[in-house]
Tab-separated table of C-alpha atoms and ligand atoms in Angstrom:
chain	number	residue	atom	x	y	z
A	1	MET	CA	-1.957	-22.424	11.234
A	2	PRO	CA	-4.633	-20.512	9.235
A	3	PHE	CA	-3.280	-17.773	6.979
A	4	TYR	CA	-5.762	-15.314	8.528
A	5	THR	CA	-4.301	-15.127	12.016
A	6	GLU	CA	-6.008	-15.531	15.372
A	7	ASP	CA	-4.784	-12.056	16.347
A	8	GLN	CA	-6.456	-10.516	13.281
A	9	SER	CA	-9.641	-12.409	14.013
A	10	LYS	CA	-9.733	-11.235	17.660
A	11	ILE	CA	-9.266	-7.609	16.665
A	12	ILE	CA	-11.983	-7.788	13.989
A	13	SER	CA	-14.356	-9.505	16.463
A	14	ASN	CA	-13.867	-6.697	18.932
A	15	LEU	CA	-14.166	-3.919	16.379
A	16	PHE	CA	-17.382	-5.394	14.982
A	17	PRO	CA	-18.950	-7.575	17.712
A	18	GLU	CA	-22.310	-7.745	15.931
A	19	ARG	CA	-20.897	-8.919	12.596
A	20	ALA	CA	-17.883	-10.796	13.987
A	21	GLU	CA	-18.799	-14.205	12.621
A	22	GLU	CA	-19.644	-12.898	9.144
A	23	TYR	CA	-16.506	-10.770	8.815
A	24	ASN	CA	-14.201	-13.436	10.208
A	25	GLN	CA	-15.584	-16.055	7.832
A	26	LEU	CA	-15.074	-13.698	4.924
A	27	LEU	CA	-11.501	-12.887	5.970
A	28	GLU	CA	-10.647	-16.488	6.690
A	29	SER	CA	-11.788	-17.479	3.233
A	30	PHE	CA	-9.866	-14.542	1.674
A	31	GLY	CA	-6.799	-15.713	3.631
A	32	ASP	CA	-7.220	-19.269	2.303
A	33	PHE	CA	-7.508	-17.920	-1.236
A	34	VAL	CA	-4.385	-15.749	-0.873
A	35	GLU	CA	-2.406	-18.647	0.595
A	36	LYS	CA	-3.419	-20.956	-2.244
A	37	GLU	CA	-3.355	-18.558	-5.193
A	38	ILE	CA	-0.919	-15.697	-4.391
A	39	LEU	CA	1.703	-17.011	-1.974
A	40	PRO	CA	3.122	-19.738	-4.276
A	41	THR	CA	4.306	-17.249	-6.932
A	42	ALA	CA	5.726	-14.572	-4.587
A	43	ARG	CA	9.272	-15.838	-4.680
A	44	THR	CA	9.416	-16.136	-8.472
A	45	ILE	CA	7.872	-12.692	-8.848
A	46	ASP	CA	10.701	-11.295	-6.706
A	47	LYS	CA	13.479	-13.287	-8.351
A	48	GLN	CA	12.434	-12.615	-11.920
A	49	GLY	CA	10.939	-9.144	-11.407
A	50	ILE	CA	7.596	-10.160	-12.896
A	51	PHE	CA	4.830	-7.559	-12.699
A	52	PRO	CA	2.125	-9.391	-10.686
A	53	LYS	CA	-0.757	-8.625	-13.044
A	54	GLU	CA	-2.050	-12.189	-12.879
A	55	ASN	CA	-2.153	-12.057	-9.072
A	56	MET	CA	-3.835	-8.682	-9.105
A	57	ASP	CA	-6.519	-9.866	-11.504
A	58	LYS	CA	-7.213	-12.910	-9.351
A	59	ILE	CA	-7.536	-10.672	-6.291
A	60	PHE	CA	-9.768	-8.189	-8.120
A	61	ARG	CA	-12.038	-11.080	-9.099
A	62	GLN	CA	-12.388	-11.996	-5.415
A	63	GLY	CA	-13.437	-8.430	-4.597
A	64	PHE	CA	-10.759	-6.324	-2.957
A	65	THR	CA	-10.412	-2.633	-3.817
A	66	ASN	CA	-14.200	-2.442	-3.944
A	67	ILE	CA	-14.560	-3.623	-0.307
A	68	PRO	CA	-15.149	-0.206	1.337
A	69	TYR	CA	-17.184	1.450	-1.439
A	70	PRO	CA	-20.976	1.769	-1.701
A	71	GLN	CA	-22.901	-0.800	-3.691
A	72	ASP	CA	-24.168	1.727	-6.258
A	73	LEU	CA	-20.516	2.058	-7.361
A	74	GLU	CA	-20.156	-1.732	-7.562
A	75	GLY	CA	-18.580	-1.708	-4.097
A	76	LEU	CA	-19.199	-4.263	-1.375
A	77	GLY	CA	-20.147	-1.679	1.251
A	78	LEU	CA	-18.001	-3.274	3.969
A	79	PRO	CA	-16.083	-1.398	6.700
A	80	TYR	CA	-12.639	0.009	5.883
A	81	PRO	CA	-10.812	-2.219	8.445
A	82	ILE	CA	-11.937	-5.255	6.425
A	83	TYR	CA	-10.076	-3.864	3.407
A	84	ILE	CA	-7.064	-3.235	5.644
A	85	ALA	CA	-7.165	-6.793	7.035
A	86	CYS	CA	-7.189	-8.080	3.424
A	87	MET	CA	-4.255	-5.785	2.588
A	88	GLU	CA	-2.317	-7.325	5.462
A	89	LEU	CA	-3.019	-10.817	4.088
A	90	VAL	CA	-1.868	-9.873	0.575
A	91	GLY	CA	1.248	-8.209	2.057
A	92	LYS	CA	1.981	-11.396	3.954
A	93	ALA	CA	1.706	-13.458	0.769
A	94	CYS	CA	3.402	-11.186	-1.787
A	95	ALA	CA	4.485	-7.617	-1.045
A	96	SER	CA	5.063	-6.816	-4.754
A	97	THR	CA	1.413	-7.597	-5.433
A	98	ALA	CA	0.289	-5.724	-2.327
A	99	ILE	CA	2.170	-2.482	-3.094
A	100	SER	CA	0.756	-2.381	-6.630
A	101	LEU	CA	-2.744	-2.808	-5.190
A	102	ALA	CA	-2.131	-0.319	-2.377
A	103	ILE	CA	-1.163	2.497	-4.752
A	104	HIS	CA	-4.119	1.668	-6.980
A	105	GLY	CA	-6.311	1.812	-3.851
A	106	THR	CA	-4.956	5.247	-2.900
A	107	VAL	CA	-6.097	6.594	-6.279
A	108	CYS	CA	-9.542	4.985	-5.860
A	109	ASP	CA	-9.832	6.664	-2.462
A	110	GLY	CA	-8.923	10.089	-3.899
A	111	LEU	CA	-11.259	9.779	-6.840
A	112	TYR	CA	-14.096	8.702	-4.553
A	113	ARG	CA	-13.560	11.531	-2.087
A	114	PHE	CA	-12.765	14.378	-4.456
A	115	GLY	CA	-14.164	13.305	-7.843
A	116	ASN	CA	-17.663	14.127	-9.090
A	117	ARG	CA	-20.532	11.788	-9.939
A	118	GLU	CA	-19.603	11.696	-13.622
A	119	GLN	CA	-16.009	10.703	-12.776
A	120	HIS	CA	-17.319	8.038	-10.407
A	121	GLU	CA	-19.384	6.540	-13.209
A	122	LYS	CA	-16.774	6.945	-15.928
A	123	TYR	CA	-13.615	5.944	-14.028
A	124	LEU	CA	-14.128	4.882	-10.435
A	125	LYS	CA	-16.361	1.870	-11.072
A	126	ASP	CA	-13.774	0.429	-13.440
A	127	LEU	CA	-10.998	1.121	-10.959
A	128	ILE	CA	-12.525	-0.279	-7.777
A	129	THR	CA	-13.505	-3.460	-9.587
A	130	GLY	CA	-10.039	-3.787	-11.131
A	131	ARG	CA	-11.195	-3.580	-14.750
A	132	LYS	CA	-8.699	-0.689	-14.980
A	133	LEU	CA	-5.495	0.081	-13.091
A	134	ALA	CA	-4.339	3.422	-11.646
A	135	ALA	CA	-1.055	5.123	-10.703
A	136	PHE	CA	-0.386	8.049	-8.355
A	137	GLY	CA	1.887	10.752	-9.784
A	138	LEU	CA	3.204	13.155	-7.150
A	139	THR	CA	6.997	12.732	-6.778
A	140	GLU	CA	9.466	14.537	-9.050
A	141	SER	CA	13.244	14.491	-9.238
A	142	ASN	CA	13.467	17.620	-7.077
A	143	ALA	CA	10.227	17.164	-5.162
A	144	GLY	CA	9.939	14.075	-2.922
A	145	SER	CA	9.365	14.795	0.761
A	146	ASP	CA	8.991	18.432	-0.250
A	147	ALA	CA	6.247	17.697	-2.777
A	148	ARG	CA	5.197	21.346	-3.011
A	149	ALA	CA	8.442	21.961	-4.897
A	150	MET	CA	6.987	20.174	-7.944
A	151	THR	CA	7.455	21.952	-11.263
A	152	THR	CA	5.089	19.972	-13.507
A	153	GLN	CA	2.661	22.555	-14.780
A	154	ALA	CA	-0.924	22.474	-16.048
A	155	ILE	CA	-2.468	25.383	-17.911
A	156	LEU	CA	-6.115	25.573	-18.959
A	157	ASP	CA	-5.951	26.573	-22.627
A	158	SER	CA	-8.552	28.314	-24.777
A	159	SER	CA	-9.743	24.996	-26.276
A	160	GLY	CA	-10.950	23.789	-22.855
A	161	HIS	CA	-8.043	21.438	-22.263
A	162	TRP	CA	-5.434	21.171	-19.531
A	163	LYS	CA	-2.028	21.369	-21.149
A	164	ILE	CA	0.488	19.505	-18.963
A	165	ASN	CA	4.279	19.780	-19.154
A	166	GLY	CA	6.896	18.288	-16.851
A	167	SER	CA	7.933	14.934	-15.464
A	168	LYS	CA	7.370	12.668	-12.475
A	169	MET	CA	9.759	10.183	-10.891
A	170	TYR	CA	9.443	6.835	-9.051
A	171	ILE	CA	5.861	6.100	-10.034
A	172	THR	CA	4.475	2.678	-9.060
A	173	ASN	CA	2.315	0.895	-11.663
A	174	SER	CA	3.784	3.154	-14.343
A	175	ALA	CA	3.474	1.744	-17.876
A	176	LYS	CA	0.906	-0.723	-16.533
A	177	ALA	CA	-1.765	1.775	-15.512
A	178	ASP	CA	-4.794	2.890	-17.499
A	179	TYR	CA	-5.166	6.177	-15.572
A	180	TYR	CA	-2.632	8.431	-13.871
A	181	PHE	CA	-3.742	10.642	-10.983
A	182	VAL	CA	-1.311	13.490	-11.617
A	183	PHE	CA	-0.562	16.527	-9.476
A	184	ALA	CA	0.563	19.721	-11.190
A	185	LYS	CA	1.047	23.418	-10.498
A	186	THR	CA	-1.604	25.742	-11.875
A	187	ASP	CA	-2.540	29.434	-11.781
A	188	LYS	CA	-4.378	28.765	-8.495
A	189	GLY	CA	-1.814	26.581	-6.728
A	190	TYR	CA	-2.005	22.844	-7.403
A	191	ALA	CA	-4.470	20.635	-9.219
A	192	ALA	CA	-5.169	16.911	-9.476
A	193	ILE	CA	-5.816	15.772	-13.044
A	194	LEU	CA	-6.663	12.339	-14.387
A	195	VAL	CA	-4.526	11.434	-17.406
A	196	PRO	CA	-5.454	8.336	-19.491
A	197	ASN	CA	-2.437	6.313	-20.639
A	198	GLU	CA	-3.083	6.656	-24.356
A	199	THR	CA	-2.930	10.487	-24.286
A	200	GLN	CA	-0.639	12.012	-26.901
A	201	GLY	CA	2.586	13.515	-25.519
A	202	PHE	CA	2.478	11.284	-22.457
A	203	SER	CA	5.229	8.692	-22.055
A	204	TRP	CA	7.100	6.787	-19.374
A	205	GLY	CA	10.778	6.181	-18.783
A	206	SER	CA	12.652	2.919	-18.500
A	207	ASN	CA	12.074	0.409	-15.708
A	208	ILE	CA	13.927	1.314	-12.504
A	209	THR	CA	15.469	-1.735	-10.803
A	210	LYS	CA	15.341	-1.816	-7.009
A	211	MET	CA	16.386	-3.790	-3.925
A	212	GLY	CA	12.913	-5.071	-3.018
A	213	LEU	CA	9.334	-5.160	-4.303
A	214	ARG	CA	10.942	-6.369	-7.475
A	215	GLY	CA	7.690	-7.345	-9.103
A	216	SER	CA	6.204	-3.871	-8.845
A	217	SER	CA	6.698	-1.535	-11.781
A	218	LEU	CA	8.625	1.702	-11.113
A	219	MET	CA	9.279	4.351	-13.764
A	220	GLY	CA	9.222	8.060	-14.426
A	221	LEU	CA	6.446	9.804	-16.368
A	222	ASN	CA	6.921	12.511	-19.001
A	223	PHE	CA	4.374	15.094	-20.079
A	224	ASP	CA	5.151	16.903	-23.298
A	225	ASN	CA	2.270	19.265	-24.113
A	226	VAL	CA	-0.191	16.613	-22.944
A	227	LEU	CA	-3.772	17.740	-23.522
A	228	VAL	CA	-6.620	16.362	-21.420
A	229	PRO	CA	-10.211	17.669	-21.339
A	230	LYS	CA	-10.972	20.151	-18.556
A	231	GLU	CA	-13.484	17.605	-17.184
A	232	ASN	CA	-10.506	15.479	-16.067
A	233	LEU	CA	-9.751	17.930	-13.267
A	234	VAL	CA	-10.532	16.149	-9.991
A	235	GLY	CA	-12.257	18.440	-7.486
A	236	GLU	CA	-11.264	22.117	-7.431
A	237	ASN	CA	-8.360	23.810	-9.149
A	238	GLY	CA	-6.140	25.037	-6.284
A	239	GLU	CA	-6.974	22.162	-3.918
A	240	GLY	CA	-4.705	19.534	-5.462
A	241	PHE	CA	-2.101	19.594	-2.738
A	242	GLU	CA	-4.712	19.177	-0.009
A	243	TYR	CA	-6.082	16.164	-1.898
A	244	ALA	CA	-2.594	14.669	-2.147
A	245	LYS	CA	-2.089	15.046	1.608
A	246	LYS	CA	-5.445	13.464	2.406
A	247	MET	CA	-4.875	10.606	-0.030
A	248	LEU	CA	-1.468	9.946	1.512
A	249	PHE	CA	-2.968	9.772	5.014
A	250	GLY	CA	-5.245	6.958	3.780
A	251	GLY	CA	-2.413	5.356	1.819
A	252	ARG	CA	-0.276	5.265	4.965
A	253	ILE	CA	-2.767	2.939	6.647
A	254	THR	CA	-2.417	0.537	3.716
A	255	ILE	CA	1.395	0.725	3.917
A	256	ALA	CA	1.197	0.015	7.652
A	257	ALA	CA	-1.064	-3.012	6.998
A	258	LEU	CA	1.253	-4.296	4.300
A	259	SER	CA	4.205	-3.960	6.710
A	260	VAL	CA	2.364	-5.922	9.398
A	261	GLY	CA	1.744	-8.642	6.789
A	262	ILE	CA	5.419	-8.751	5.799
A	263	ALA	CA	6.453	-9.002	9.464
A	264	GLN	CA	3.904	-11.772	10.095
A	265	ALA	CA	5.333	-13.774	7.184
A	266	ALA	CA	8.870	-13.395	8.595
A	267	LEU	CA	7.673	-14.392	12.076
A	268	GLU	CA	5.917	-17.546	10.874
A	269	LYS	CA	8.952	-18.668	8.868
A	270	THR	CA	11.115	-18.074	11.939
A	271	ILE	CA	8.899	-20.119	14.264
A	272	THR	CA	8.897	-23.043	11.809
A	273	TYR	CA	12.663	-22.899	11.267
A	274	SER	CA	13.536	-22.572	14.947
A	275	LYS	CA	11.523	-25.716	15.695
A	276	GLU	CA	13.478	-27.653	13.027
A	277	ARG	CA	17.059	-26.388	13.278
A	278	GLU	CA	19.296	-27.911	15.939
A	279	ALA	CA	22.428	-26.581	17.631
A	280	PHE	CA	24.191	-27.867	20.744
A	281	GLY	CA	21.787	-30.815	20.772
A	282	LYS	CA	18.705	-28.618	21.053
A	283	HIS	CA	16.222	-26.980	18.721
A	284	LEU	CA	16.766	-23.224	18.346
A	285	SER	CA	13.276	-22.779	19.765
A	286	GLU	CA	14.516	-24.122	23.089
A	287	PHE	CA	17.070	-21.335	23.568
A	288	GLU	CA	15.811	-18.513	25.762
A	289	ILE	CA	17.445	-15.903	23.544
A	290	THR	CA	15.526	-17.221	20.520
A	291	ARG	CA	12.298	-17.179	22.520
A	292	ALA	CA	12.920	-13.627	23.735
A	293	LYS	CA	13.384	-12.494	20.125
A	294	VAL	CA	10.201	-14.298	19.051
A	295	ALA	CA	8.326	-12.695	21.957
A	296	ASP	CA	9.507	-9.240	20.843
A	297	MET	CA	8.502	-9.997	17.242
A	298	MET	CA	5.008	-11.108	18.282
A	299	THR	CA	4.507	-8.152	20.619
A	300	GLU	CA	5.623	-5.600	18.055
A	301	ILE	CA	3.451	-7.122	15.332
A	302	HIS	CA	0.444	-7.101	17.642
A	303	GLY	CA	1.066	-3.466	18.620
A	304	ALA	CA	1.451	-2.350	15.008
A	305	ARG	CA	-1.655	-4.272	13.981
A	306	LEU	CA	-3.732	-2.605	16.709
A	307	MET	CA	-2.526	0.854	15.669
A	308	THR	CA	-3.203	0.104	12.007
A	309	TYR	CA	-6.706	-1.295	12.467
A	310	TYR	CA	-7.570	1.555	14.822
A	311	ALA	CA	-6.493	4.167	12.250
A	312	ALA	CA	-8.568	2.234	9.691
A	313	LEU	CA	-11.589	2.295	12.000
A	314	LEU	CA	-11.316	6.078	12.350
A	315	LYS	CA	-11.000	6.518	8.589
A	316	GLY	CA	-13.998	4.272	7.947
A	317	ARG	CA	-16.043	6.294	10.441
A	318	GLU	CA	-14.976	9.519	8.742
A	319	GLN	CA	-13.317	10.815	11.902
A	320	ASP	CA	-9.938	12.602	11.901
A	321	PHE	CA	-7.374	9.883	11.327
A	322	GLY	CA	-4.310	11.672	9.915
A	323	ILE	CA	-2.066	11.532	12.994
A	324	GLU	CA	-3.119	7.963	13.820
A	325	ALA	CA	-2.330	6.946	10.224
A	326	CYS	CA	1.146	8.525	10.449
A	327	GLU	CA	1.787	6.898	13.841
A	328	ALA	CA	0.674	3.508	12.511
A	329	LYS	CA	2.892	3.893	9.435
A	330	LEU	CA	5.923	5.047	11.421
A	331	TYR	CA	5.616	2.246	13.949
A	332	ALA	CA	4.555	-0.595	11.631
A	333	THR	CA	7.174	0.045	8.948
A	334	GLU	CA	10.105	0.401	11.356
A	335	MET	CA	8.753	-2.586	13.294
A	336	ALA	CA	8.726	-4.710	10.131
A	337	LEU	CA	12.429	-4.004	9.617
A	338	ARG	CA	13.243	-5.006	13.210
A	339	VAL	CA	11.159	-8.192	12.911
A	340	CYS	CA	12.700	-9.150	9.556
A	341	ASN	CA	16.160	-8.483	10.972
A	342	HIS	CA	15.465	-10.911	13.854
A	343	ALA	CA	14.101	-13.409	11.321
A	344	ILE	CA	17.315	-13.334	9.263
A	345	GLN	CA	19.426	-13.589	12.436
A	346	ILE	CA	17.522	-16.612	13.755
A	347	HIS	CA	17.918	-18.304	10.359
A	348	GLY	CA	21.704	-17.790	10.737
A	349	GLY	CA	23.850	-18.152	7.604
A	350	TYR	CA	20.925	-19.718	5.797
A	351	GLY	CA	18.928	-16.513	6.397
A	352	TYR	CA	21.498	-14.551	4.389
A	353	THR	CA	21.139	-16.806	1.368
A	354	ASP	CA	18.630	-16.508	-1.452
A	355	GLU	CA	17.609	-20.089	-0.849
A	356	ALA	CA	16.028	-19.281	2.519
A	357	ASP	CA	13.796	-16.549	1.021
A	358	VAL	CA	13.863	-14.578	4.290
A	359	HIS	CA	15.823	-11.493	3.226
A	360	ARG	CA	13.103	-10.796	0.624
A	361	HIS	CA	10.887	-9.697	3.513
A	362	TRP	CA	13.521	-7.268	4.838
A	363	ARG	CA	14.125	-5.879	1.333
A	364	ASP	CA	10.388	-5.426	0.782
A	365	ALA	CA	9.900	-3.867	4.229
A	366	LYS	CA	12.597	-1.244	3.648
A	367	LEU	CA	10.569	0.632	1.033
A	368	MET	CA	7.713	0.966	3.513
A	369	THR	CA	9.831	3.349	5.628
A	370	ILE	CA	10.346	5.555	2.532
A	371	GLY	CA	7.279	5.489	0.256
A	372	GLU	CA	4.118	7.546	0.959
A	373	GLY	CA	6.208	9.728	3.301
A	374	THR	CA	9.468	8.707	4.962
A	375	SER	CA	9.761	7.825	8.646
A	376	GLU	CA	11.364	11.231	9.223
A	377	ILE	CA	8.415	12.989	7.581
A	378	MET	CA	6.078	10.935	9.824
A	379	GLN	CA	8.085	12.244	12.789
A	380	VAL	CA	7.764	15.809	11.484
A	381	ILE	CA	3.969	15.471	11.148
A	382	ILE	CA	3.412	13.679	14.463
A	383	SER	CA	5.650	16.006	16.472
A	384	GLY	CA	3.988	18.972	14.740
A	385	LYS	CA	0.803	17.938	16.541
A	386	ALA	CA	2.597	18.082	19.892
A	387	PHE	CA	3.851	21.599	19.318
A	388	GLU	CA	0.939	23.166	17.416
B	1	FAD	C1	9.690	1.788	-4.773
B	1	FAD	C2	9.136	3.187	-4.731
B	1	FAD	C3	7.814	3.407	-5.090
B	1	FAD	C4	7.317	4.729	-5.121
B	1	FAD	N1	6.032	4.943	-5.593
B	1	FAD	C5	5.602	6.223	-5.737
B	1	FAD	C6	4.345	6.496	-6.388
B	1	FAD	O1	3.617	5.578	-6.795
B	1	FAD	N2	3.966	7.791	-6.556
B	1	FAD	C7	4.739	8.836	-6.116
B	1	FAD	O2	4.325	9.974	-6.292
B	1	FAD	N3	5.933	8.614	-5.499
B	1	FAD	C8	6.384	7.346	-5.302
B	1	FAD	N4	7.610	7.092	-4.721
B	1	FAD	C9	8.393	8.206	-4.238
B	1	FAD	C10	8.455	8.280	-2.708
B	1	FAD	O3	7.200	8.679	-2.197
B	1	FAD	C11	9.582	9.217	-2.322
B	1	FAD	O4	10.809	8.559	-2.644
B	1	FAD	C12	9.568	9.604	-0.865
B	1	FAD	O5	8.469	10.425	-0.573
B	1	FAD	C13	10.851	10.326	-0.412
B	1	FAD	O6	11.198	11.350	-1.301
B	1	FAD	P1	12.676	11.429	-1.905
B	1	FAD	O7	13.009	10.095	-2.437
B	1	FAD	O8	12.746	12.579	-2.814
B	1	FAD	O9	13.595	11.677	-0.646
B	1	FAD	P2	14.017	13.105	-0.086
B	1	FAD	O10	12.819	13.961	0.089
B	1	FAD	O11	15.144	13.618	-0.891
B	1	FAD	O12	14.573	12.699	1.355
B	1	FAD	C14	15.890	12.211	1.563
B	1	FAD	C15	16.085	12.015	3.067
B	1	FAD	O13	15.933	13.267	3.746
B	1	FAD	C16	14.959	13.155	4.767
B	1	FAD	N5	14.213	14.412	4.899
B	1	FAD	C17	13.605	15.135	3.932
B	1	FAD	N6	12.975	16.186	4.467
B	1	FAD	C18	13.187	16.124	5.816
B	1	FAD	C19	12.778	16.926	6.929
B	1	FAD	N7	11.986	18.001	6.760
B	1	FAD	N8	13.170	16.557	8.159
B	1	FAD	C20	13.954	15.452	8.339
B	1	FAD	N9	14.368	14.670	7.334
B	1	FAD	C21	13.981	14.995	6.083
B	1	FAD	C22	14.051	12.032	4.295
B	1	FAD	O14	13.323	11.467	5.384
B	1	FAD	C23	15.052	11.080	3.682
B	1	FAD	O15	15.632	10.302	4.693
B	1	FAD	C24	8.136	5.803	-4.690
B	1	FAD	C25	9.455	5.557	-4.283
B	1	FAD	C26	9.968	4.272	-4.327
B	1	FAD	C27	11.412	4.076	-3.933
């Protein structure tokens, strides 16, 4: 079975009928690369908690974050759903690698949309090509879902610098990033400021261990009278919170894609195992109850994939995509948990063991229902549309 699935290929063909052959060839070859180069280390990365820098560099060399950006920024100028299809493939191979890339991609998106030409030249080119790595700093100890409650503060001082004080919590790529896209309170509301990692007064906390995505780096960030030039303000002072919301809408499509990839990996392992394992003189795959579960897994994955690629199409066409992104994230992330749960169940006792390497997918999927806005916050946003 090719790593790039038939279902992905059919959707891409129908989204882009005129370029179907070209895009499918590209994605098939990206899938082959991911299967050969990324998949084999995924288990060790999880077991040993290794930051997947090597994987990320290999993927950057293939061209990945630069897929949807214009060529004058060293982008590939391809449609956004192609990036999302690649994200699904990386998620299927190694979710720790995919989450680190997804967060990096969210920063690239924000810098592209809200940064100026100088920032594009100075920072964005290096980021989309993977020469530099980014982190997204929004969450604080008392400001998660309620991000407006942040207390990190930035003041423009008389020397033309933003002076930042405060701390952030649960930041992916922390300690590994070159640039931090930091949100802070200012005299005009909120601002987004780019902080380079070598800035004096800036530090990160210790590594936070977690149930899944064990290769990704998670730490807090501390700002103790950190001074960055006023030119590092992204967009307008006062608009920072709006930028965060818009970046998260885009990020949610990547989280949905990653979840579809995780679920696809669990499904494929389950199909293989159920054709091998015997009970009562039959293969598990011959039991109707097993088949019904597999049918539900396939149907849910297909549904989530359609929602995700559709949200990506809207984003790429610069149409409103916020609600569709939240719906895709809500459905795909909860779906991935259901699919991984079936996968463990069909693997029986073996599924519960480390040896089977099936519960890794459930552990990885769980974060997807929390990060970049919890499932409950997705419900708040989506239902808000119904009652506006
Ligand atoms: C592995 C990992 C990686 C992360 N990476 C990043 C990162 O790179 N950058 C970053 O800024 N943050 C990051 N985060 C933080 C993440 O975005 C937050 O954890 C998440 O938004 C939830 O916030 P919280 O943990 O404070 O939960 P809380 O906001 O305290 O929520 C607790 C519970 O209450 C529910 N709840 C809250 N408000 C409502 C409401 N209005 N209605 C109904 N239910 C509600 C929530 O859904 C949740 O179930 C990461 C977190 C983890 C675990």
